[in-house]
């Protein structure tokens, strides 16, 4: 195979660049964001009224209160009407207000040292497996050199074996190690008993055994018989946010409950042993990992919780054929199953992201940014002025960003389009470097990195954003309820956080 130049892209240009968000902004998604905003408009209108009533009552003297009592005690009808109205409004408020959802704590699985896979080990095992042609071994080497992955990522034992041993038994072993490892640490951190869990949601896109992964957890921890359990499959790397959103909805209707969310992917049975290049990229990027998250709607948990869930926004582009088919699990011409990544992936991801942030903007941006945005939008749409839409500065809405560590190219383009600084991108880039693409759990390794660096202060807002097959782009916004002291934390970064950040070269020769 002819040696390519160091800066020669391995994929077509269309798959490397996100569309420029300034070229177009669809008004319907702006309106959708404001629809979400006014869903709870009653609270917005009642708040000033409550303030005015409180201000008026503060001016009352004891004599004024006595005069009101004297007038009311001889008017039974007025007393009954006022009392009924007060009870009705109070009941309506408490029944319709959304329950706050707290993130008590979370944990990320850190595999044992024997699972570490350097890039050289990866290439040696790929060659020894006998599955790949010399040309495709060279292709994988170039992908790895430009991937942004470091030398300490992890792969399951079945993949590192020579020859590889992808079997249902080994896949279950990997799933149990990841899920139980993360959940054990979470229970240890929170002192919550397994019997306390009322809702269980597990997401794993490509491994859906019978009994399900959620059933495996229920059996292992002997969870209670009336638990509400869900097992989400085939929803890609954004399924972690979908799980959080589902847990949020369930916690609105089940008071005094704990929800356990487990996000992971399984590598063992999804290692591609063929020579279709569109399927080989996944081999080079995906690595072993998972996370467990404990959510609560109990008011008593607010003081000990780390974060409160503020918003979730989900965008699904599955109705569009090109979006639907850009990430597909399928067989190659030799009958070997792998995940095909379309050359249109980056363009599709960019369109989904643009829709998501346009919807999210009205919920989170300060008024000044929204006025600038609407000013340019009105000028362009109504007065046909030749101006570019104003792209709001999301750094004014969030202190921290956790962007799915899907690959280096995606992170580069998001940094440019959202005008983020290297500091904002550091958690995502270091997660990709240290752990690789761990699918839906990568957002939690990124948040754990931010905590280990001591960056989370009380009141800080964090934006988690992820992409997934289908095609989906989902966001979650969290508000810190307390300052996180890294000295009291236990997460996969703590023992080595002093080594980060590191410089990741554009090309790291193997």
Tab-separated table of C-alpha atoms in Angstrom:
chain	number	residue	atom	x	y	z
A	1	UNK	CA	0.000	0.000	0.000
A	2	UNK	CA	1.315	3.431	-0.926
A	3	UNK	CA	2.425	5.424	2.108
A	4	UNK	CA	0.218	8.477	2.571
A	5	UNK	CA	1.431	11.843	3.770
A	6	UNK	CA	1.061	12.516	7.507
A	7	UNK	CA	-1.697	15.064	6.987
A	8	UNK	CA	-3.651	13.069	4.417
A	9	UNK	CA	-7.171	12.381	5.740
A	10	UNK	CA	-8.126	8.721	6.018
A	11	UNK	CA	-11.798	9.406	5.361
A	12	UNK	CA	-13.477	11.604	2.719
A	13	UNK	CA	-13.620	15.336	3.563
A	14	UNK	CA	-17.396	15.197	4.007
A	15	UNK	CA	-16.956	12.902	6.990
A	16	UNK	CA	-14.307	15.077	8.634
A	17	UNK	CA	-16.016	18.456	8.891
A	18	UNK	CA	-19.147	19.563	10.709
A	19	UNK	CA	-21.389	21.999	8.816
A	20	UNK	CA	-20.980	25.646	9.755
A	21	UNK	CA	-23.727	26.452	12.257
A	22	UNK	CA	-23.811	30.073	11.061
A	23	UNK	CA	-25.069	29.184	7.596
A	24	UNK	CA	-28.609	28.380	8.654
A	25	UNK	CA	-30.797	28.288	11.738
A	26	UNK	CA	-34.203	26.624	11.443
A	27	UNK	CA	-36.874	28.718	13.089
A	28	UNK	CA	-39.041	25.721	14.065
A	29	UNK	CA	-36.355	24.488	16.459
A	30	UNK	CA	-36.089	27.940	18.040
A	31	UNK	CA	-39.844	27.831	18.592
A	32	UNK	CA	-39.541	24.331	20.042
A	33	UNK	CA	-37.052	25.618	22.617
A	34	UNK	CA	-39.448	28.351	23.654
A	35	UNK	CA	-42.280	25.815	23.790
A	36	UNK	CA	-40.260	23.916	26.407
A	37	UNK	CA	-39.658	27.192	28.229
A	38	UNK	CA	-43.322	28.190	28.500
A	39	UNK	CA	-44.494	24.682	29.439
A	40	UNK	CA	-44.107	25.826	33.041
A	41	UNK	CA	-45.183	29.408	32.335
A	42	UNK	CA	-47.616	29.306	35.269
A	43	UNK	CA	-44.668	29.364	37.649
A	44	UNK	CA	-43.122	32.281	35.764
A	45	UNK	CA	-46.324	34.317	36.076
A	46	UNK	CA	-47.058	33.326	39.661
A	47	UNK	CA	-43.587	34.194	40.919
A	48	UNK	CA	-43.979	38.006	40.543
A	49	UNK	CA	-47.467	37.760	42.064
A	50	UNK	CA	-46.125	35.937	45.096
A	51	UNK	CA	-43.380	38.542	45.469
A	52	UNK	CA	-45.912	41.408	45.303
A	53	UNK	CA	-48.207	39.775	47.885
A	54	UNK	CA	-45.258	39.152	50.198
A	55	UNK	CA	-44.112	42.770	49.822
A	56	UNK	CA	-47.612	44.015	50.592
A	57	UNK	CA	-47.973	41.769	53.640
A	58	UNK	CA	-44.626	42.976	54.985
A	59	UNK	CA	-46.118	46.486	55.339
A	60	UNK	CA	-49.011	45.292	57.497
A	61	UNK	CA	-49.032	46.207	61.166
A	62	UNK	CA	-50.717	44.175	63.913
A	63	UNK	CA	-53.611	46.625	63.835
A	64	UNK	CA	-54.125	46.027	60.095
A	65	UNK	CA	-54.201	42.268	60.630
A	66	UNK	CA	-56.682	42.724	63.516
A	67	UNK	CA	-58.942	44.923	61.334
A	68	UNK	CA	-58.964	42.293	58.572
A	69	UNK	CA	-59.849	39.602	61.114
A	70	UNK	CA	-62.674	41.727	62.524
A	71	UNK	CA	-64.132	42.188	59.035
A	72	UNK	CA	-63.810	38.505	58.049
A	73	UNK	CA	-65.214	36.919	61.201
A	74	UNK	CA	-68.634	38.370	60.446
A	75	UNK	CA	-68.501	37.304	56.784
A	76	UNK	CA	-68.591	33.497	56.730
A	77	UNK	CA	-69.002	33.302	52.931
A	78	UNK	CA	-65.822	35.301	52.295
A	79	UNK	CA	-63.856	33.156	54.718
A	80	UNK	CA	-65.025	29.926	53.057
A	81	UNK	CA	-64.332	31.220	49.545
A	82	UNK	CA	-60.845	32.486	50.451
A	83	UNK	CA	-59.965	29.295	52.297
A	84	UNK	CA	-61.204	27.095	49.454
A	85	UNK	CA	-59.299	29.132	46.869
A	86	UNK	CA	-56.117	28.999	48.935
A	87	UNK	CA	-56.354	25.233	49.415
A	88	UNK	CA	-57.167	24.689	45.722
A	89	UNK	CA	-54.244	26.775	44.465
A	90	UNK	CA	-51.841	25.183	46.940
A	91	UNK	CA	-52.946	21.686	45.951
A	92	UNK	CA	-52.700	22.537	42.249
A	93	UNK	CA	-49.193	23.886	42.700
A	94	UNK	CA	-47.869	20.915	44.650
A	95	UNK	CA	-49.510	18.382	42.320
A	96	UNK	CA	-48.331	19.937	39.042
A	97	UNK	CA	-44.854	21.199	39.888
A	98	UNK	CA	-42.070	18.946	38.579
A	99	UNK	CA	-40.240	16.977	41.251
A	100	UNK	CA	-36.563	17.936	41.524
A	101	UNK	CA	-34.235	15.145	40.403
A	102	UNK	CA	-30.916	14.876	42.250
A	103	UNK	CA	-27.761	13.062	41.220
A	104	UNK	CA	-26.648	11.601	44.530
A	105	UNK	CA	-23.377	10.205	43.156
A	106	UNK	CA	-21.932	8.228	40.255
A	107	UNK	CA	-19.050	5.847	39.611
A	108	UNK	CA	-16.992	4.863	36.566
A	109	UNK	CA	-15.522	1.396	36.095
A	110	UNK	CA	-11.737	1.174	35.862
A	111	UNK	CA	-10.635	-2.210	34.466
A	112	UNK	CA	-7.757	-4.122	36.013
A	113	UNK	CA	-4.199	-3.589	34.785
A	114	UNK	CA	-4.155	-6.849	32.793
A	115	UNK	CA	-6.779	-5.391	30.440
A	116	UNK	CA	-4.538	-2.504	29.337
A	117	UNK	CA	-3.897	-2.368	25.607
A	118	UNK	CA	-1.187	-0.139	24.168
A	119	UNK	CA	-1.357	0.745	20.504
A	120	UNK	CA	1.548	-1.601	19.792
A	121	UNK	CA	-0.233	-4.464	21.570
A	122	UNK	CA	-3.368	-3.658	19.556
A	123	UNK	CA	-1.472	-3.874	16.275
A	124	UNK	CA	0.396	-7.042	17.291
A	125	UNK	CA	-2.839	-8.798	18.246
A	126	UNK	CA	-4.579	-7.615	15.079
A	127	UNK	CA	-1.748	-9.049	13.010
A	128	UNK	CA	-1.564	-12.314	14.987
A	129	UNK	CA	-5.324	-12.877	14.640
A	130	UNK	CA	-4.914	-13.475	10.907
A	131	UNK	CA	-8.197	-11.690	10.127
A	132	UNK	CA	-6.825	-8.632	8.338
A	133	UNK	CA	-4.941	-8.027	5.104
A	134	UNK	CA	-1.629	-6.149	5.179
A	135	UNK	CA	-3.349	-3.139	3.594
A	136	UNK	CA	-6.018	-3.041	6.287
A	137	UNK	CA	-3.488	-3.533	9.082
A	138	UNK	CA	-1.744	-0.439	7.730
A	139	UNK	CA	-5.099	1.364	7.596
A	140	UNK	CA	-5.764	0.558	11.268
A	141	UNK	CA	-2.274	1.692	12.222
A	142	UNK	CA	-2.875	5.101	10.622
A	143	UNK	CA	-6.272	5.423	12.290
A	144	UNK	CA	-4.709	4.683	15.683
A	145	UNK	CA	-1.851	7.122	15.155
A	146	UNK	CA	-4.331	9.946	14.490
A	147	UNK	CA	-7.060	8.799	16.912
A	148	UNK	CA	-6.097	10.779	20.014
A	149	UNK	CA	-6.009	7.558	22.081
A	150	UNK	CA	-3.151	7.000	24.511
A	151	UNK	CA	-1.294	3.899	25.645
A	152	UNK	CA	-3.479	2.947	28.632
A	153	UNK	CA	-6.898	2.124	27.218
A	154	UNK	CA	-8.570	-1.208	27.988
A	155	UNK	CA	-9.920	-4.159	26.012
A	156	UNK	CA	-11.647	-7.306	27.320
A	157	UNK	CA	-9.755	-10.568	27.729
A	158	UNK	CA	-11.591	-12.279	24.854
A	159	UNK	CA	-10.328	-9.670	22.374
A	160	UNK	CA	-6.750	-9.685	23.688
A	161	UNK	CA	-6.533	-13.489	23.515
A	162	UNK	CA	-4.649	-15.104	20.637
A	163	UNK	CA	-6.677	-16.187	18.798
A	164	UNK	CA	-9.567	-13.931	19.900
A	165	UNK	CA	-12.371	-15.744	21.734
A	166	UNK	CA	-15.631	-13.844	21.068
A	167	UNK	CA	-18.376	-15.921	22.689
A	168	UNK	CA	-21.585	-15.324	24.597
A	169	UNK	CA	-19.910	-16.582	27.775
A	170	UNK	CA	-17.034	-14.103	27.424
A	171	UNK	CA	-19.423	-11.268	26.575
A	172	UNK	CA	-21.374	-11.959	29.761
A	173	UNK	CA	-18.125	-11.986	31.734
A	174	UNK	CA	-17.234	-8.552	30.367
A	175	UNK	CA	-20.727	-7.196	31.072
A	176	UNK	CA	-20.695	-8.506	34.639
A	177	UNK	CA	-17.227	-7.107	35.341
A	178	UNK	CA	-18.202	-3.623	34.087
A	179	UNK	CA	-21.706	-3.416	35.563
A	180	UNK	CA	-21.012	-4.993	38.949
A	181	UNK	CA	-17.701	-3.137	39.317
A	182	UNK	CA	-19.368	0.251	38.790
A	183	UNK	CA	-22.443	-0.563	40.906
A	184	UNK	CA	-20.406	-1.965	43.825
A	185	UNK	CA	-18.415	1.255	44.012
A	186	UNK	CA	-21.592	3.359	43.759
A	187	UNK	CA	-23.290	1.496	46.622
A	188	UNK	CA	-20.120	1.906	48.670
A	189	UNK	CA	-20.060	5.669	48.016
A	190	UNK	CA	-23.726	6.298	48.786
A	191	UNK	CA	-24.432	3.671	51.461
A	192	UNK	CA	-27.667	2.909	49.607
A	193	UNK	CA	-28.870	-0.684	49.945
A	194	UNK	CA	-29.861	-2.668	46.824
A	195	UNK	CA	-33.385	-3.095	48.220
A	196	UNK	CA	-33.779	0.700	48.218
A	197	UNK	CA	-33.616	0.893	44.409
A	198	UNK	CA	-37.080	1.401	42.894
A	199	UNK	CA	-36.106	2.067	39.257
A	200	UNK	CA	-33.383	0.365	37.201
A	201	UNK	CA	-32.377	1.444	33.674
A	202	UNK	CA	-29.543	-0.220	31.747
A	203	UNK	CA	-28.375	0.889	28.321
A	204	UNK	CA	-26.030	-1.131	26.109
A	205	UNK	CA	-26.389	-0.666	22.388
A	206	UNK	CA	-24.952	-3.813	20.786
A	207	UNK	CA	-25.194	-6.571	23.414
A	208	UNK	CA	-28.741	-7.631	24.279
A	209	UNK	CA	-28.671	-11.125	25.836
A	210	UNK	CA	-31.520	-13.118	27.343
A	211	UNK	CA	-32.068	-12.776	30.286
A	212	UNK	CA	-31.383	-9.067	29.854
A	213	UNK	CA	-28.578	-7.051	31.413
A	214	UNK	CA	-31.078	-5.450	33.793
A	215	UNK	CA	-32.209	-8.934	34.850
A	216	UNK	CA	-28.569	-9.872	35.506
A	217	UNK	CA	-28.271	-6.918	37.888
A	218	UNK	CA	-31.561	-7.744	39.622
A	219	UNK	CA	-30.437	-11.340	40.117
A	220	UNK	CA	-26.942	-10.445	41.332
A	221	UNK	CA	-28.041	-7.821	43.872
A	222	UNK	CA	-31.394	-9.453	44.727
A	223	UNK	CA	-33.326	-6.273	43.988
A	224	UNK	CA	-36.929	-6.090	45.106
A	225	UNK	CA	-39.722	-7.745	43.164
A	226	UNK	CA	-41.693	-4.606	42.281
A	227	UNK	CA	-38.728	-2.736	40.760
A	228	UNK	CA	-39.397	-0.824	37.521
A	229	UNK	CA	-36.662	-2.185	35.232
A	230	UNK	CA	-35.801	-1.182	31.656
A	231	UNK	CA	-33.168	-2.450	29.217
A	232	UNK	CA	-32.360	-0.065	26.326
A	233	UNK	CA	-30.606	-1.517	23.267
A	234	UNK	CA	-29.592	-0.299	19.816
A	235	UNK	CA	-29.652	3.404	20.759
A	236	UNK	CA	-25.966	4.196	20.291
A	237	UNK	CA	-23.585	6.359	22.270
A	238	UNK	CA	-26.278	8.883	23.233
A	239	UNK	CA	-28.316	6.274	25.123
A	240	UNK	CA	-26.834	7.409	28.444
A	241	UNK	CA	-28.726	10.720	28.237
A	242	UNK	CA	-31.845	8.859	27.080
A	243	UNK	CA	-31.584	6.727	30.223
A	244	UNK	CA	-31.270	9.856	32.384
A	245	UNK	CA	-34.303	11.386	30.672
A	246	UNK	CA	-36.331	8.195	31.185
A	247	UNK	CA	-35.310	8.090	34.847
A	248	UNK	CA	-36.344	11.735	35.230
A	249	UNK	CA	-39.818	11.008	33.814
A	250	UNK	CA	-40.265	7.956	36.042
A	251	UNK	CA	-39.177	9.888	39.128
A	252	UNK	CA	-41.947	12.416	38.414
A	253	UNK	CA	-44.602	9.752	39.044
A	254	UNK	CA	-42.942	7.557	41.672
A	255	UNK	CA	-42.347	9.633	44.834
A	256	UNK	CA	-39.563	8.902	47.317
A	257	UNK	CA	-37.655	6.699	44.887
A	258	UNK	CA	-34.092	5.926	43.883
A	259	UNK	CA	-33.265	5.315	40.208
A	260	UNK	CA	-30.127	3.397	39.250
A	261	UNK	CA	-28.850	4.063	35.718
A	262	UNK	CA	-26.112	1.887	34.206
A	263	UNK	CA	-24.478	2.995	30.932
A	264	UNK	CA	-22.034	0.770	29.071
A	265	UNK	CA	-21.066	-0.928	25.816
A	266	UNK	CA	-19.827	-4.451	25.209
A	267	UNK	CA	-16.750	-5.045	23.056
A	268	UNK	CA	-16.382	-8.850	23.128
A	269	UNK	CA	-19.054	-9.822	20.607
A	270	UNK	CA	-18.735	-6.635	18.559
A	271	UNK	CA	-15.097	-6.849	17.520
A	272	UNK	CA	-15.089	-6.800	13.709
A	273	UNK	CA	-12.875	-9.561	12.222
A	274	UNK	CA	-13.209	-8.519	8.561
A	275	UNK	CA	-11.709	-6.193	5.962
A	276	UNK	CA	-14.444	-3.638	5.252
A	277	UNK	CA	-12.730	-0.346	6.117
A	278	UNK	CA	-15.957	1.422	7.054
A	279	UNK	CA	-16.274	-1.133	9.880
A	280	UNK	CA	-12.639	-1.148	11.004
A	281	UNK	CA	-12.719	2.367	12.470
A	282	UNK	CA	-14.875	1.124	15.385
A	283	UNK	CA	-12.218	-1.472	16.296
A	284	UNK	CA	-9.647	1.288	16.620
A	285	UNK	CA	-11.708	3.677	18.769
A	286	UNK	CA	-14.036	1.717	21.077
A	287	UNK	CA	-12.732	0.517	24.430
A	288	UNK	CA	-13.952	-1.147	27.613
A	289	UNK	CA	-15.794	0.957	30.216
A	290	UNK	CA	-19.061	1.744	31.961
A	291	UNK	CA	-20.714	3.940	34.583
A	292	UNK	CA	-23.403	3.690	37.278
A	293	UNK	CA	-25.460	6.722	38.346
A	294	UNK	CA	-27.795	7.067	41.343
A	295	UNK	CA	-30.694	9.525	40.998
A	296	UNK	CA	-33.219	10.481	43.667
A	297	UNK	CA	-36.363	12.580	44.023
A	298	UNK	CA	-36.236	12.575	47.829
A	299	UNK	CA	-36.048	16.029	49.362
A	300	UNK	CA	-33.893	14.615	52.150
A	301	UNK	CA	-31.209	13.686	49.597
A	302	UNK	CA	-30.646	17.241	48.380
A	303	UNK	CA	-27.993	18.054	50.998
A	304	UNK	CA	-25.832	15.053	50.200
A	305	UNK	CA	-26.351	15.054	46.420
A	306	UNK	CA	-23.794	16.423	43.984
A	307	UNK	CA	-26.025	17.802	41.234
A	308	UNK	CA	-29.590	18.645	40.321
A	309	UNK	CA	-30.882	17.826	36.847
A	310	UNK	CA	-32.033	21.054	35.219
A	311	UNK	CA	-32.877	20.127	31.613
A	312	UNK	CA	-32.807	17.238	29.167
A	313	UNK	CA	-33.270	17.902	25.444
A	314	UNK	CA	-33.511	15.032	22.953
A	315	UNK	CA	-33.188	15.362	19.180
A	316	UNK	CA	-34.012	12.456	16.856
A	317	UNK	CA	-33.327	12.629	13.108
A	318	UNK	CA	-34.386	9.054	12.379
A	319	UNK	CA	-37.126	10.133	9.945
A	320	UNK	CA	-34.423	11.174	7.464
A	321	UNK	CA	-33.055	8.176	5.530
A	322	UNK	CA	-29.497	9.510	5.399
A	323	UNK	CA	-29.468	10.121	9.155
A	324	UNK	CA	-31.063	6.755	9.875
A	325	UNK	CA	-28.444	4.777	7.928
A	326	UNK	CA	-25.234	6.645	8.797
A	327	UNK	CA	-24.345	4.184	11.610
A	328	UNK	CA	-25.493	0.646	10.875
A	329	UNK	CA	-24.715	-2.793	12.271
A	330	UNK	CA	-24.609	-5.174	9.323
A	331	UNK	CA	-22.785	-8.062	7.677
A	332	UNK	CA	-20.001	-7.592	5.158
A	333	UNK	CA	-19.743	-9.566	1.913
A	334	UNK	CA	-18.242	-12.489	3.873
A	335	UNK	CA	-21.028	-12.590	6.453
A	336	UNK	CA	-18.987	-10.992	9.260
A	337	UNK	CA	-20.922	-8.525	11.403
A	338	UNK	CA	-19.620	-5.031	12.134
A	339	UNK	CA	-20.750	-1.435	12.542
A	340	UNK	CA	-20.556	0.613	9.341
A	341	UNK	CA	-19.786	4.326	9.677
A	342	UNK	CA	-21.060	6.320	6.710
A	343	UNK	CA	-19.001	9.061	5.075
A	344	UNK	CA	-21.915	11.392	5.893
A	345	UNK	CA	-21.563	10.819	9.652
A	346	UNK	CA	-19.998	14.174	10.506
A	347	UNK	CA	-22.514	16.139	8.423
A	348	UNK	CA	-25.409	14.260	10.025
A	349	UNK	CA	-23.947	14.786	13.515
A	350	UNK	CA	-23.560	18.499	12.813
A	351	UNK	CA	-27.169	18.861	11.704
A	352	UNK	CA	-28.437	16.989	14.767
A	353	UNK	CA	-26.240	19.099	17.056
A	354	UNK	CA	-27.457	22.329	15.463
A	355	UNK	CA	-31.064	21.278	16.045
A	356	UNK	CA	-30.336	20.287	19.637
A	357	UNK	CA	-28.545	23.473	20.659
A	358	UNK	CA	-31.121	25.651	18.881
A	359	UNK	CA	-33.791	23.973	21.018
A	360	UNK	CA	-31.683	24.133	24.176
A	361	UNK	CA	-30.653	27.784	23.768
A	362	UNK	CA	-33.872	29.473	25.012
A	363	UNK	CA	-33.779	27.314	28.144
A	364	UNK	CA	-30.255	28.162	29.257
A	365	UNK	CA	-28.884	31.297	27.579
A	366	UNK	CA	-28.860	34.673	29.334
A	367	UNK	CA	-31.264	37.325	28.032
A	368	UNK	CA	-28.493	39.349	26.371
A	369	UNK	CA	-27.474	36.419	24.165
A	370	UNK	CA	-31.088	35.651	23.254
A	371	UNK	CA	-31.724	39.273	22.229
A	372	UNK	CA	-28.658	39.282	19.976
A	373	UNK	CA	-29.721	35.972	18.466
A	374	UNK	CA	-33.287	37.138	17.801
A	375	UNK	CA	-32.133	40.478	16.448
A	376	UNK	CA	-30.062	38.870	13.718
A	377	UNK	CA	-32.710	36.182	13.092
A	378	UNK	CA	-35.479	38.780	12.598
A	379	UNK	CA	-33.216	40.843	10.364
A	380	UNK	CA	-32.452	37.831	8.201
A	381	UNK	CA	-35.913	36.229	8.080
A	382	UNK	CA	-38.219	39.285	7.995
A	383	UNK	CA	-36.142	42.077	6.515
A	384	UNK	CA	-34.044	39.833	4.252
A	385	UNK	CA	-30.828	41.409	5.495
A	386	UNK	CA	-27.667	39.688	4.307
A	387	UNK	CA	-26.307	38.827	7.725
A	388	UNK	CA	-25.269	35.559	9.286
A	389	UNK	CA	-27.341	34.265	12.197
A	390	UNK	CA	-25.767	35.068	15.538
A	391	UNK	CA	-24.406	31.948	17.232
A	392	UNK	CA	-24.853	32.449	20.995
A	393	UNK	CA	-21.891	32.089	23.314
A	394	UNK	CA	-22.709	28.952	25.303
A	395	UNK	CA	-19.760	29.661	27.591
A	396	UNK	CA	-22.042	32.245	29.219
A	397	UNK	CA	-24.587	29.510	29.992
A	398	UNK	CA	-22.235	26.761	31.219
A	399	UNK	CA	-19.042	26.559	33.216
A	400	UNK	CA	-18.202	22.986	32.139
A	401	UNK	CA	-18.676	20.921	28.986
A	402	UNK	CA	-18.768	17.119	28.717
A	403	UNK	CA	-18.823	16.312	25.011
A	404	UNK	CA	-18.983	12.649	24.029
A	405	UNK	CA	-15.434	11.454	23.306
A	406	UNK	CA	-16.402	9.746	20.061
A	407	UNK	CA	-13.248	10.643	18.195
A	408	UNK	CA	-10.695	13.348	17.695
A	409	UNK	CA	-12.269	14.792	14.544
A	410	UNK	CA	-15.623	15.323	16.277
A	411	UNK	CA	-13.997	17.097	19.232
A	412	UNK	CA	-11.925	19.323	16.929
A	413	UNK	CA	-14.964	20.445	14.967
A	414	UNK	CA	-17.117	21.044	18.048
A	415	UNK	CA	-14.378	23.124	19.632
A	416	UNK	CA	-14.269	25.295	16.518
A	417	UNK	CA	-18.022	25.601	15.932
A	418	UNK	CA	-18.948	26.314	19.560
A	419	UNK	CA	-15.864	28.524	20.039
A	420	UNK	CA	-14.727	26.604	23.105
A	421	UNK	CA	-11.306	26.945	24.671
A	422	UNK	CA	-8.803	24.085	25.145
A	423	UNK	CA	-9.667	24.264	28.872
A	424	UNK	CA	-13.332	23.529	28.124
A	425	UNK	CA	-12.383	20.644	25.822
A	426	UNK	CA	-9.824	19.156	28.220
A	427	UNK	CA	-12.135	16.645	29.974
A	428	UNK	CA	-13.301	15.210	26.630
A	429	UNK	CA	-9.823	15.041	25.083
A	430	UNK	CA	-8.228	13.503	28.167
A	431	UNK	CA	-11.023	10.928	28.440
A	432	UNK	CA	-10.487	9.931	24.808
A	433	UNK	CA	-6.739	9.733	25.453
A	434	UNK	CA	-6.919	7.755	28.704
A	435	UNK	CA	-9.968	5.506	28.226
A	436	UNK	CA	-10.825	5.712	24.516
A	437	UNK	CA	-14.406	5.832	23.258
A	438	UNK	CA	-16.390	4.069	25.987
A	439	UNK	CA	-19.681	4.846	24.223
A	440	UNK	CA	-22.505	6.179	26.432
A	441	UNK	CA	-20.387	6.127	29.597
A	442	UNK	CA	-17.738	8.548	28.285
A	443	UNK	CA	-19.713	11.568	29.584
A	444	UNK	CA	-19.283	10.286	33.143
A	445	UNK	CA	-15.532	9.743	32.807
A	446	UNK	CA	-15.393	13.373	31.634
A	447	UNK	CA	-17.407	14.641	34.607
A	448	UNK	CA	-15.206	12.531	36.910
A	449	UNK	CA	-12.138	14.212	35.360
A	450	UNK	CA	-13.606	17.657	36.032
A	451	UNK	CA	-14.270	16.681	39.655
A	452	UNK	CA	-10.784	15.215	40.098
A	453	UNK	CA	-9.324	18.525	38.908
A	454	UNK	CA	-11.284	20.369	41.616
A	455	UNK	CA	-13.157	22.495	39.090
A	456	UNK	CA	-16.746	21.917	40.243
A	457	UNK	CA	-17.985	24.755	42.464
A	458	UNK	CA	-21.417	25.187	43.997
A	459	UNK	CA	-23.818	26.627	41.409
A	460	UNK	CA	-21.703	25.607	38.395
A	461	UNK	CA	-23.632	24.365	35.362
A	462	UNK	CA	-22.426	21.407	33.289
A	463	UNK	CA	-23.586	20.545	29.776
A	464	UNK	CA	-23.412	16.894	28.743
A	465	UNK	CA	-23.944	16.279	25.037
A	466	UNK	CA	-23.791	12.987	23.140
A	467	UNK	CA	-24.457	11.559	19.676
A	468	UNK	CA	-25.853	8.162	18.735
A	469	UNK	CA	-27.043	5.992	15.871
A	470	UNK	CA	-30.512	6.569	14.581
A	471	UNK	CA	-29.414	9.477	14.379
A	472	UNK	CA	-29.701	11.202	17.765
A	473	UNK	CA	-28.185	14.120	19.637
A	474	UNK	CA	-29.113	14.461	23.314
A	475	UNK	CA	-28.256	16.979	26.030
A	476	UNK	CA	-28.436	17.062	29.812
A	477	UNK	CA	-27.819	20.125	31.978
A	478	UNK	CA	-26.742	19.737	35.619
A	479	UNK	CA	-26.334	22.303	38.392
A	480	UNK	CA	-23.806	21.628	41.156
A	481	UNK	CA	-25.413	21.633	44.599
A	482	UNK	CA	-22.080	21.828	46.394
A	483	UNK	CA	-18.394	22.344	45.765
A	484	UNK	CA	-16.717	19.012	45.020
A	485	UNK	CA	-13.567	18.398	47.069
A	486	UNK	CA	-11.325	16.042	45.030
A	487	UNK	CA	-9.512	14.929	48.187
A	488	UNK	CA	-12.737	13.216	49.294
A	489	UNK	CA	-13.547	11.679	45.927
A	490	UNK	CA	-12.977	8.184	44.623
A	491	UNK	CA	-13.009	7.931	40.842
A	492	UNK	CA	-10.794	6.431	38.097
A	493	UNK	CA	-8.745	9.625	37.730
A	494	UNK	CA	-7.837	10.387	41.336
A	495	UNK	CA	-4.627	8.332	41.562
A	496	UNK	CA	-3.183	9.763	38.349
A	497	UNK	CA	-4.855	13.154	37.876
A	498	UNK	CA	-1.549	14.939	38.546
A	499	UNK	CA	-0.297	13.594	35.200
A	500	UNK	CA	-3.026	15.410	33.268
A	501	UNK	CA	-3.552	17.235	31.019
A	502	UNK	CA	-0.995	15.831	28.580
A	503	UNK	CA	-0.100	17.043	25.118
A	504	UNK	CA	-1.659	14.784	22.492
A	505	UNK	CA	0.237	15.048	19.187
A	506	UNK	CA	-1.675	15.109	15.931
A	507	UNK	CA	0.155	11.934	14.924
A	508	UNK	CA	1.603	9.509	17.450
A	509	UNK	CA	3.733	7.018	15.540
A	510	UNK	CA	3.503	3.374	16.551
